[in-house]
């Protein structure tokens, strides 16, 4: 059926106005007839004549008027089309399937196609798929950033309904259209992005550079040459920062403040902070190489915030053992370096200061709650027992939070259960601990052998207790316990039991500990050092000697850790099936389904694999309770901590672990190998 174009709106009213006026005259004529029929008769004749002339003009002029309207509309449309055609912004119309149905010259020039390119928009921009385009159901507009031939564009899409166009027209009635078009605009933002990038590159970055072993390095050279060593280090750092168009100022004898552009930090990242290795080359006869830690803060909302970021970054670098760089931004923390072994501090000043601070905190509280990490091990429980002894000596009620007693710590826990010398509520679960913490505001929480809140025995206690003390020997990561009243994290320490043993000696004069407690703490040191073969220093043996004087018995401890034949066979089986990957990494699986603590057996197997020649690091994977536990060990050549951090775990340079969920053993081994490959290519290991 052929549709006729009809007028409507104000134009239609204007054309019919004369007819409406004639009707008004007719009504007036009726009223006039009641007053004077002769005048009414005269007006009636005029009205009839008026109607005849008006209708004649209406039907005669309507086609002429319509023709003029169409002619004007055509000319107006041509002008609009020419303007759109010459518009400098690339513009095109798409049909509902995404095909280009019309485009202006700027669009044709941009995509390097002549007019009449009637193909899908996805053929020009593969990143713009059909599902990203506005549809007829609810998505009216959309915009996306895209790269095309080296330039960056902002593409804006808008749905245009043909039926809506007809409805809103003042001239033409709706013809019942149901389809729609899509208008697309391309805005070239290449210059804008370049300008924004330049502004971002010029933004301020604050760096702090600390010498890790300043005192120890100076002591290793002759007194007359110490000033020369300091001068060479200063020159090395100043020259390096100056080459990056930055400035550096020495603020203390072993601390520097550097101000750089963000672009310079990017160059440092490209070279992976080779200043860390350059400083080690300074040698004038010093037996100990100088190492530095770098903390950089950038992308803050203010200069002060960037400085605060740099302070947090340097704290992380030092807390992770030094000899590394850390970059902290609003959104991320990035680590570089950390390949060398941390240096043991010979001074005990810090331990004495922390011990006195701990004594004051405990003395000011009524109750003490002690907890370690989830799945407590020998070191965690031994350190908790040491803090328990401090609380008892200071006459404070203390509890150790322990949910699951694994076979590895069961022999030690049994020393205190049903022991008349200890309270029956010495060891409690998480729920009891929450009740104790909630019943009194005068409670201090002491966290041992862990500094990550997510893996503590009861994370809820961190929110309930106002006063928190952290004692740990693991390297710090991005996720740490915040708002701690006292934090003593020393990565160079062999174990938490070593740290607690030192604190015990300074907390109370001539403190006496029971033989059970001494055995537990000695066991923690022995296990974490793999029978004093790993991470042992002078202070490690001094702590062991203190415990030995207080009744620790080596033979008794050895008997506590004798294992079943099934555990021994499982460990031997894991060692025998090990794969040597990339000629340096031993990878094996511990199949210990019937063993109470298979993760402990896996860790022991990882230690055994280090005895193989050529093995730089070992990894043993254990499938236990729906998770894949990975135990990583090394001697000194590989930092297994940074490998485990890539997989979501952490630990020490020579002893680390992680947990993987939702994957199989085969997938976990593949992920581990992939991580090793990537880190080898990047030079991180």
XYZ file of C-alpha atoms in Angstrom:
685
model
C 0.000 0.000 0.000
C 1.379 3.385 -1.011
C 1.734 5.807 1.913
C 0.915 9.502 1.380
C 3.034 12.191 2.912
C 0.851 14.355 5.156
C 1.451 17.649 6.895
C 1.205 18.079 10.604
C 2.171 20.456 13.354
C 2.408 24.232 13.011
C 2.659 24.206 9.212
C -0.647 22.355 8.934
C -2.284 24.799 11.415
C -0.967 27.774 9.477
C -2.433 26.527 6.174
C -5.835 25.741 7.717
C -6.051 29.004 9.654
C -8.101 30.736 6.928
C -10.642 27.885 6.971
C -10.871 28.104 10.757
C -11.484 31.844 10.411
C -14.299 31.177 7.886
C -15.943 28.820 10.379
C -15.750 31.581 12.966
C -17.481 33.990 10.540
C -20.225 31.420 9.973
C -20.858 31.186 13.747
C -20.941 34.996 14.037
C -23.400 35.131 11.138
C -25.804 32.862 13.035
C -25.846 35.165 16.063
C -26.164 38.212 13.798
C -29.229 36.660 12.149
C -31.066 36.848 15.483
C -30.417 40.606 15.662
C -30.729 41.856 12.070
C -31.528 39.433 9.226
C -30.530 41.954 6.546
C -27.027 42.390 7.987
C -26.797 38.628 8.521
C -27.777 38.011 4.909
C -25.044 40.366 3.729
C -22.444 38.738 5.987
C -23.580 35.282 4.866
C -22.941 36.167 1.238
C -19.514 37.395 2.187
C -18.838 34.225 4.185
C -19.793 31.998 1.244
C -17.545 33.991 -1.046
C -14.754 33.810 1.556
C -15.071 30.002 1.810
C -14.963 29.583 -1.974
C -11.851 31.737 -2.362
C -10.100 30.211 0.688
C -10.704 26.598 -0.341
C -9.642 27.376 -3.906
C -6.406 28.956 -2.696
C -5.820 26.099 -0.202
C -6.136 23.330 -2.806
C -4.330 25.357 -5.451
C -1.401 26.471 -3.228
C -0.963 23.239 -1.258
C 0.936 21.411 -4.039
C 3.027 24.517 -4.661
C 3.757 24.811 -0.934
C 4.618 21.131 -0.632
C 6.880 21.419 -3.630
C 8.647 24.379 -2.052
C 9.011 22.467 1.233
C 10.429 19.444 -0.510
C 12.725 21.627 -2.578
C 13.938 23.414 0.547
C 14.330 20.170 2.427
C 16.299 18.731 -0.459
C 18.570 21.745 -0.630
C 18.868 21.790 3.174
C 19.678 18.082 3.162
C 22.294 18.646 0.506
C 23.871 21.378 2.603
C 23.868 19.121 5.654
C 25.263 16.243 3.669
C 28.017 18.460 2.285
C 28.836 19.715 5.774
C 28.967 16.132 7.093
C 30.978 15.098 4.070
C 33.527 17.844 4.716
C 33.468 17.471 8.529
C 37.017 17.150 9.901
C 35.924 14.575 12.479
C 35.822 11.056 10.966
C 32.141 10.108 10.897
C 30.270 7.104 9.541
C 26.878 5.452 9.686
C 26.519 1.726 10.351
C 23.514 -0.497 9.972
C 22.298 -2.719 12.790
C 24.775 -5.439 11.791
C 27.781 -3.100 11.986
C 28.253 -2.632 8.226
C 29.390 0.816 7.053
C 26.576 2.328 4.949
C 27.905 5.892 4.686
C 31.120 7.711 5.662
C 32.566 11.187 5.237
C 35.895 12.033 3.653
C 37.751 12.286 6.949
C 36.691 8.728 7.809
C 37.715 7.468 4.366
C 41.090 9.176 4.726
C 41.623 7.778 8.216
C 40.933 4.174 7.272
C 42.606 4.555 3.844
C 39.589 3.278 1.944
C 37.646 5.102 -0.800
C 34.022 6.092 -0.359
C 31.559 3.262 -0.589
C 33.455 0.930 1.740
C 30.435 -1.184 2.615
C 32.023 -3.702 4.958
C 31.701 -4.413 8.670
C 33.385 -2.060 11.122
C 35.088 -5.101 12.669
C 37.041 -5.497 9.441
C 38.624 -2.100 10.074
C 38.998 -2.365 13.854
C 39.203 -5.989 15.026
C 38.937 -4.958 18.688
C 35.419 -3.599 18.053
C 33.315 -6.738 17.983
C 29.594 -6.859 17.221
C 28.624 -7.308 20.863
C 30.312 -3.997 21.737
C 28.066 -1.975 19.424
C 24.862 -0.303 20.666
C 21.797 -2.470 20.092
C 18.092 -1.892 19.855
C 17.309 -3.250 23.333
C 18.886 -0.881 25.817
C 22.463 -0.002 24.945
C 22.197 3.507 23.475
C 25.815 4.671 23.501
C 29.291 3.213 23.819
C 32.867 4.377 23.523
C 36.185 2.560 23.264
C 39.846 3.415 22.930
C 41.608 1.793 19.997
C 44.917 1.899 18.163
C 44.965 2.132 14.404
C 48.141 2.409 12.329
C 50.170 3.816 15.184
C 47.596 6.405 16.268
C 45.238 6.350 19.231
C 41.540 7.056 18.752
C 38.493 7.382 20.955
C 35.615 5.763 19.090
C 32.120 6.868 20.145
C 29.050 4.944 18.999
C 25.446 6.124 19.224
C 22.246 4.359 18.226
C 19.855 6.327 15.983
C 16.307 4.965 15.822
C 14.575 5.616 12.486
C 11.120 5.356 14.075
C 12.083 7.961 16.675
C 13.250 10.276 13.914
C 9.836 10.069 12.258
C 7.977 10.537 15.555
C 9.900 13.686 16.418
C 9.516 15.216 12.957
C 7.389 18.389 12.725
C 6.720 17.880 9.029
C 6.238 14.161 8.288
C 4.099 11.651 10.171
C 5.565 8.404 11.478
C 5.792 5.716 8.838
C 6.180 2.889 11.355
C 9.914 2.299 10.966
C 11.514 -0.234 13.344
C 15.191 -0.434 12.290
C 18.052 1.734 13.532
C 21.414 3.083 12.456
C 24.643 3.492 14.435
C 26.617 6.699 14.217
C 30.346 6.389 14.867
C 32.776 9.233 15.539
C 36.571 8.842 15.671
C 38.443 11.378 17.798
C 42.223 11.360 17.291
C 43.698 11.606 20.789
C 47.278 10.761 19.861
C 48.579 14.269 20.572
C 46.600 14.431 23.817
C 48.002 11.121 25.015
C 51.528 12.189 24.102
C 51.067 15.406 26.073
C 49.600 13.548 29.070
C 52.410 10.997 28.922
C 54.977 13.783 28.853
C 53.373 15.407 31.883
C 53.325 12.034 33.639
C 56.972 11.374 32.745
C 57.966 14.706 34.264
C 56.131 14.042 37.549
C 58.170 13.830 40.734
C 59.461 10.548 42.129
C 61.123 10.362 45.539
C 63.778 7.790 46.342
C 65.517 6.767 49.553
C 68.830 4.894 49.382
C 70.142 3.169 52.502
C 73.442 1.340 52.985
C 72.523 -2.039 54.483
C 75.827 -2.939 56.111
C 77.583 0.395 56.545
C 79.115 -0.301 59.964
C 80.098 -3.879 59.136
C 81.776 -2.825 55.873
C 83.798 -0.089 57.552
C 84.974 -2.480 60.253
C 86.369 -4.795 57.581
C 88.889 -2.197 56.281
C 91.729 -0.302 57.888
C 90.793 2.852 59.774
C 92.798 5.120 57.443
C 90.944 3.804 54.398
C 87.407 4.056 55.749
C 86.916 7.614 54.535
C 88.036 6.497 51.060
C 85.448 3.697 51.047
C 82.732 6.167 52.041
C 83.855 8.633 49.361
C 83.817 5.972 46.646
C 80.307 4.907 47.593
C 79.134 8.536 47.593
C 80.681 9.099 44.178
C 79.118 5.938 42.768
C 75.615 6.892 43.957
C 75.900 10.581 42.954
C 77.223 9.758 39.502
C 74.501 7.194 38.892
C 71.634 9.490 39.917
C 73.126 12.441 37.994
C 73.170 10.328 34.830
C 69.409 9.958 35.271
C 68.967 13.746 35.434
C 68.166 13.545 39.134
C 69.570 15.005 42.310
C 70.712 13.162 45.414
C 71.479 14.482 48.897
C 73.174 12.650 51.733
C 70.928 13.048 54.774
C 72.813 10.740 57.167
C 76.059 8.819 57.105
C 74.373 5.831 55.482
C 71.206 7.367 54.002
C 70.524 9.344 50.809
C 67.493 11.202 49.475
C 67.060 11.238 45.686
C 64.618 13.234 43.567
C 63.947 11.929 40.062
C 61.504 12.240 37.224
C 59.130 9.329 36.701
C 60.726 8.826 33.284
C 64.054 8.213 35.015
C 62.463 5.594 37.256
C 61.327 3.788 34.114
C 64.959 3.695 32.967
C 65.932 2.251 36.333
C 63.316 -0.449 35.870
C 64.627 -1.238 32.404
C 68.102 -1.801 33.828
C 66.546 -3.618 36.801
C 68.246 -1.211 39.220
C 71.796 -2.164 38.276
C 72.968 0.329 40.899
C 72.441 -2.530 43.366
C 75.240 -4.471 41.668
C 77.412 -1.424 40.867
C 77.803 -0.514 44.522
C 79.028 -4.037 45.295
C 81.997 -3.460 42.966
C 83.436 -0.836 45.348
C 86.329 -2.672 46.929
C 89.437 -1.213 48.527
C 90.269 -4.294 50.517
C 87.027 -4.559 52.474
C 86.172 -8.166 53.166
C 82.439 -7.486 53.045
C 80.830 -6.069 49.915
C 78.660 -3.012 50.456
C 74.977 -3.521 49.650
C 72.219 -0.945 49.412
C 68.434 -0.848 49.582
C 66.342 1.522 47.481
C 62.779 2.668 48.094
C 60.978 4.713 45.438
C 57.568 6.369 45.755
C 55.638 7.759 42.793
C 52.152 8.352 41.370
C 51.001 9.858 44.650
C 48.450 12.643 44.878
C 51.051 15.009 46.323
C 54.800 15.320 46.819
C 54.335 14.490 50.497
C 52.507 11.284 49.607
C 55.296 10.262 47.218
C 57.771 10.739 50.064
C 55.586 8.636 52.344
C 55.457 5.953 49.649
C 59.249 5.972 49.457
C 59.506 5.512 53.223
C 57.117 2.566 53.080
C 59.085 1.128 50.168
C 62.446 1.376 51.951
C 60.921 -0.255 55.043
C 59.767 -3.128 52.861
C 63.194 -3.428 51.246
C 64.925 -3.562 54.619
C 62.281 -5.879 56.059
C 62.891 -8.296 53.193
C 66.612 -8.508 53.941
C 68.014 -5.539 52.019
C 70.058 -5.540 48.786
C 66.942 -4.800 46.753
C 64.781 -2.032 45.357
C 61.086 -1.525 45.985
C 58.766 0.782 44.011
C 55.502 1.719 45.690
C 52.590 3.471 43.978
C 48.945 3.967 44.853
C 48.034 0.702 43.175
C 51.046 -1.622 43.325
C 54.362 -2.607 44.873
C 57.202 -3.904 42.673
C 60.378 -5.633 43.847
C 63.809 -5.819 42.208
C 66.988 -7.576 43.348
C 67.196 -9.403 46.648
C 69.593 -12.036 45.350
C 72.242 -11.945 48.075
C 72.133 -13.403 51.545
C 71.214 -10.991 54.294
C 73.971 -10.075 56.708
C 73.636 -10.946 60.362
C 73.881 -7.962 62.695
C 76.469 -8.479 65.395
C 74.942 -5.963 67.787
C 72.168 -6.908 70.190
C 71.133 -3.331 70.882
C 67.957 -3.638 68.839
C 66.962 -6.873 70.585
C 67.461 -5.230 73.992
C 65.365 -2.183 73.016
C 62.563 -4.380 71.678
C 62.674 -6.576 74.794
C 62.230 -3.580 77.102
C 59.386 -2.265 74.951
C 57.678 -5.678 75.020
C 58.044 -5.815 78.796
C 56.358 -2.432 79.196
C 53.484 -3.388 76.894
C 52.796 -6.687 78.677
C 53.099 -5.077 82.100
C 50.455 -2.520 81.164
C 47.920 -5.219 80.198
C 45.992 -7.842 82.133
C 45.958 -10.652 79.570
C 48.252 -11.885 76.818
C 47.111 -13.823 73.744
C 49.811 -15.451 71.631
C 49.276 -16.836 68.146
C 51.375 -17.917 65.190
C 50.520 -18.772 61.633
C 47.828 -21.147 60.429
C 49.066 -24.736 60.455
C 51.560 -24.077 63.252
C 55.034 -25.568 62.937
C 57.768 -26.205 65.484
C 59.253 -22.698 65.259
C 55.863 -21.026 65.607
C 54.860 -23.050 68.665
C 58.310 -22.771 70.254
C 58.279 -18.965 69.925
C 54.754 -18.869 71.391
C 55.954 -20.896 74.385
C 58.811 -18.408 74.902
C 56.397 -15.456 74.972
C 54.173 -17.455 77.323
C 57.124 -17.762 79.732
C 57.705 -13.972 79.565
C 54.039 -13.321 80.411
C 54.141 -15.808 83.287
C 57.299 -14.207 84.669
C 55.575 -10.801 84.567
C 52.561 -12.386 86.331
C 50.137 -11.963 83.470
C 47.513 -14.462 82.323
C 48.512 -15.857 78.916
C 46.954 -18.111 76.266
C 48.382 -19.707 73.122
C 45.953 -19.913 70.178
C 46.207 -23.274 68.443
C 43.411 -24.800 66.377
C 44.909 -27.834 64.651
C 47.668 -29.869 66.246
C 49.652 -31.496 63.467
C 51.836 -34.518 63.961
C 54.945 -32.336 63.678
C 54.169 -30.366 66.837
C 52.113 -32.954 68.701
C 55.107 -34.311 70.721
C 55.817 -30.784 71.991
C 52.188 -29.915 72.715
C 51.871 -33.077 74.797
C 54.623 -31.738 77.072
C 52.163 -29.092 78.300
C 48.832 -30.906 78.167
C 47.854 -32.515 81.469
C 50.965 -30.983 83.011
C 50.209 -29.693 86.528
C 52.835 -26.976 86.131
C 50.734 -25.264 83.423
C 47.193 -23.931 83.313
C 44.606 -26.093 81.608
C 43.662 -23.140 79.387
C 47.233 -22.483 78.276
C 46.298 -23.671 74.755
C 42.931 -22.529 73.420
C 41.117 -22.395 70.091
C 40.160 -19.372 68.015
C 36.632 -19.085 69.419
C 37.878 -19.098 72.996
C 40.529 -16.529 72.085
C 37.873 -14.233 70.589
C 35.842 -14.518 73.806
C 38.897 -13.696 75.909
C 39.779 -10.688 73.743
C 36.187 -9.449 73.741
C 35.748 -9.745 77.484
C 38.550 -7.293 78.287
C 39.980 -4.186 76.666
C 43.249 -4.743 78.510
C 44.559 -7.526 76.281
C 47.730 -7.588 74.206
C 48.048 -9.828 71.156
C 51.525 -11.158 70.379
C 51.931 -12.540 66.852
C 54.956 -14.790 66.301
C 56.563 -16.326 63.209
C 54.252 -14.507 60.766
C 53.693 -10.937 59.578
C 50.901 -11.509 57.053
C 47.429 -11.095 58.590
C 45.703 -13.458 56.157
C 47.608 -16.545 57.325
C 47.533 -15.981 61.067
C 45.820 -18.584 63.250
C 42.872 -16.243 63.944
C 42.760 -13.057 61.814
C 39.719 -11.777 63.759
C 41.936 -11.172 66.784
C 43.835 -8.517 64.841
C 40.637 -6.450 64.749
C 39.594 -7.118 68.333
C 42.879 -6.311 70.076
C 43.995 -2.696 70.216
C 47.552 -3.539 71.272
C 49.453 -5.826 68.863
C 53.070 -7.016 68.927
C 54.677 -8.713 65.906
C 57.809 -10.871 66.239
C 58.911 -12.558 63.038
C 61.942 -13.567 61.004
C 60.283 -13.851 57.583
C 60.801 -11.233 54.914
C 58.008 -8.717 54.706
C 55.681 -8.457 51.732
C 53.039 -5.985 50.631
C 50.453 -7.558 52.959
C 51.597 -6.860 56.521
C 49.935 -6.455 59.915
C 49.063 -2.787 60.230
C 48.920 -0.568 63.328
C 51.192 -2.827 65.369
C 52.198 -1.259 68.687
C 55.557 -3.020 68.450
C 57.002 -4.669 65.356
C 60.255 -6.633 65.460
C 60.867 -8.264 62.069
C 64.442 -9.417 61.435
C 64.932 -11.441 58.236
C 68.543 -12.249 59.078
C 67.467 -14.252 62.152
C 67.448 -18.005 61.675
C 64.116 -18.508 63.410
C 61.522 -16.870 65.605
C 62.740 -19.015 68.486
C 66.173 -17.413 68.157
C 64.617 -13.942 68.381
C 62.471 -14.872 71.388
C 65.473 -16.470 73.106
C 67.341 -13.158 72.850
C 64.328 -11.204 74.091
C 63.962 -13.566 77.049
C 67.449 -12.669 78.260
C 66.682 -8.930 78.323
C 63.096 -9.036 79.591
C 63.861 -10.092 83.128
C 67.122 -10.437 85.029
C 68.191 -14.051 85.551
C 64.977 -15.354 84.012
C 64.443 -19.075 84.454
C 62.672 -21.213 81.890
C 61.521 -24.787 82.304
C 63.098 -27.707 80.480
C 59.930 -28.279 78.417
C 60.057 -24.676 77.206
C 63.772 -24.859 76.479
C 63.261 -28.048 74.455
C 60.480 -26.430 72.395
C 62.525 -23.334 71.551
C 65.656 -25.348 70.821
C 63.582 -27.557 68.503
C 62.331 -24.490 66.633
C 65.895 -23.321 65.976
C 67.022 -26.803 64.997
C 64.168 -27.368 62.521
C 64.355 -23.944 60.865
C 68.117 -24.197 60.425
C 67.954 -27.809 59.215
C 70.092 -29.009 62.095
C 72.190 -25.795 62.118
C 73.180 -26.137 58.459
C 71.173 -23.228 57.042
C 70.999 -19.557 58.033
C 73.071 -20.005 61.156
C 75.104 -17.162 62.585
C 76.902 -16.258 65.775
C 73.684 -15.204 67.457
C 72.024 -18.486 66.471
C 74.573 -20.497 68.445
C 74.437 -17.996 71.317
C 70.665 -18.494 71.533
C 71.129 -22.283 71.409
C 73.732 -22.037 74.166
C 71.339 -20.020 76.342
C 68.649 -22.661 75.902
C 71.130 -25.434 76.584
C 72.073 -23.764 79.871
C 68.385 -23.675 80.774
C 67.885 -27.398 80.382
C 67.427 -28.067 76.661
C 68.585 -31.573 75.924
C 69.782 -32.461 72.412
C 69.064 -36.171 72.817
C 65.580 -35.538 74.156
C 64.818 -33.183 71.287
C 66.087 -35.699 68.765
C 63.746 -38.339 70.162
C 60.805 -35.939 69.826
C 61.329 -35.743 66.083
C 61.856 -39.356 65.214
C 59.480 -40.269 62.406
C 57.464 -43.284 61.355
C 58.728 -45.675 58.730
C 55.895 -44.598 56.397
C 57.034 -40.953 56.569
C 60.625 -41.952 55.938
C 59.603 -44.001 52.892
C 57.422 -41.186 51.546
C 60.322 -38.744 51.803
C 62.694 -41.190 50.137
C 60.159 -41.781 47.366
C 59.850 -38.020 46.729
C 63.628 -37.715 46.494
C 63.965 -40.700 44.157
C 61.341 -39.367 41.711
C 62.739 -35.842 41.494
C 63.088 -34.204 38.068
C 66.066 -31.923 37.438
C 64.601 -29.004 35.493
C 66.839 -26.634 33.536
C 69.834 -28.531 34.997
C 69.532 -26.618 38.275
C 66.046 -26.994 39.773
C 64.874 -30.205 41.438
C 61.090 -30.664 41.232
C 59.262 -33.568 42.840
C 55.889 -34.640 44.215
C 55.284 -36.003 47.701
C 52.604 -38.703 47.551
C 51.777 -39.077 51.229
C 48.045 -39.737 51.468
C 48.220 -41.880 54.616
C 50.611 -39.626 56.533
C 49.235 -37.199 59.171
C 51.464 -34.265 58.092
C 52.422 -34.712 54.433
C 53.447 -31.063 54.051
C 56.152 -31.559 56.673
C 57.424 -34.592 54.796
C 57.435 -32.510 51.597
C 59.533 -29.824 53.275
C 61.973 -32.462 54.511
C 62.231 -33.922 51.018
C 62.995 -30.450 49.634
C 65.860 -30.179 52.117
C 67.173 -33.594 51.068
C 67.166 -32.639 47.376
C 69.656 -29.840 48.039
C 72.283 -32.519 48.712
C 72.316 -33.383 44.989
C 75.213 -31.858 43.077
C 74.251 -29.066 40.713
C 70.878 -28.431 42.327
C 70.485 -24.714 43.098
C 66.896 -24.927 44.369
C 64.388 -27.650 45.143
C 60.591 -27.693 44.992
C 58.347 -30.409 46.408
C 54.605 -30.309 45.746
C 52.091 -32.004 48.048
C 48.372 -32.456 47.384
C 46.734 -32.079 50.788
C 43.156 -31.146 51.799
C 42.236 -29.845 48.349
C 45.282 -27.596 48.005
C 48.702 -27.940 46.438
C 51.413 -27.107 48.965
C 54.784 -26.142 47.486
C 57.899 -26.268 49.669
C 60.890 -24.435 48.187
C 64.483 -24.641 49.416
C 67.877 -23.337 48.285
C 71.366 -22.942 49.698
C 72.677 -19.557 48.520
C 72.523 -19.253 44.732
C 68.772 -18.774 44.195
C 66.283 -16.653 46.109
C 63.295 -18.972 46.367
C 61.306 -16.318 48.204
C 60.760 -14.224 45.072
C 59.796 -17.364 43.137
C 57.160 -18.255 45.711
C 55.928 -14.652 45.785
C 55.179 -14.910 42.071
C 52.946 -17.862 42.975
C 51.259 -16.065 45.862
C 53.447 -17.267 48.734
C 56.566 -16.023 50.492
C 59.212 -16.869 53.056
C 62.992 -16.541 53.150
C 65.672 -16.392 50.524
C 66.573 -20.040 51.158
C 63.287 -21.333 52.572
C 59.847 -20.419 51.199
C 56.470 -21.919 50.371
C 53.103 -21.252 48.761
C 49.633 -22.763 48.451
C 47.799 -23.218 45.149
C 44.063 -23.811 44.969
C 41.757 -25.005 42.208
C 44.408 -26.747 40.112
C 45.843 -30.241 39.795
C 49.374 -31.377 40.540
C 50.225 -31.442 36.836
C 48.940 -27.897 36.366
C 50.817 -26.728 39.470
C 54.090 -28.177 38.160
C 53.453 -26.461 34.819
C 52.823 -23.141 36.533
C 55.987 -23.535 38.618
C 58.093 -24.311 35.550
C 56.556 -21.394 33.662
C 57.406 -19.036 36.524
C 60.994 -20.287 36.608
C 61.318 -19.807 32.844
C 59.990 -16.249 32.988
C 62.220 -15.272 35.894
C 65.271 -16.757 34.203
C 64.528 -14.765 31.048
C 64.029 -11.574 33.056
C 67.225 -12.154 35.031
C 65.491 -12.301 38.419
C 67.072 -15.646 39.310
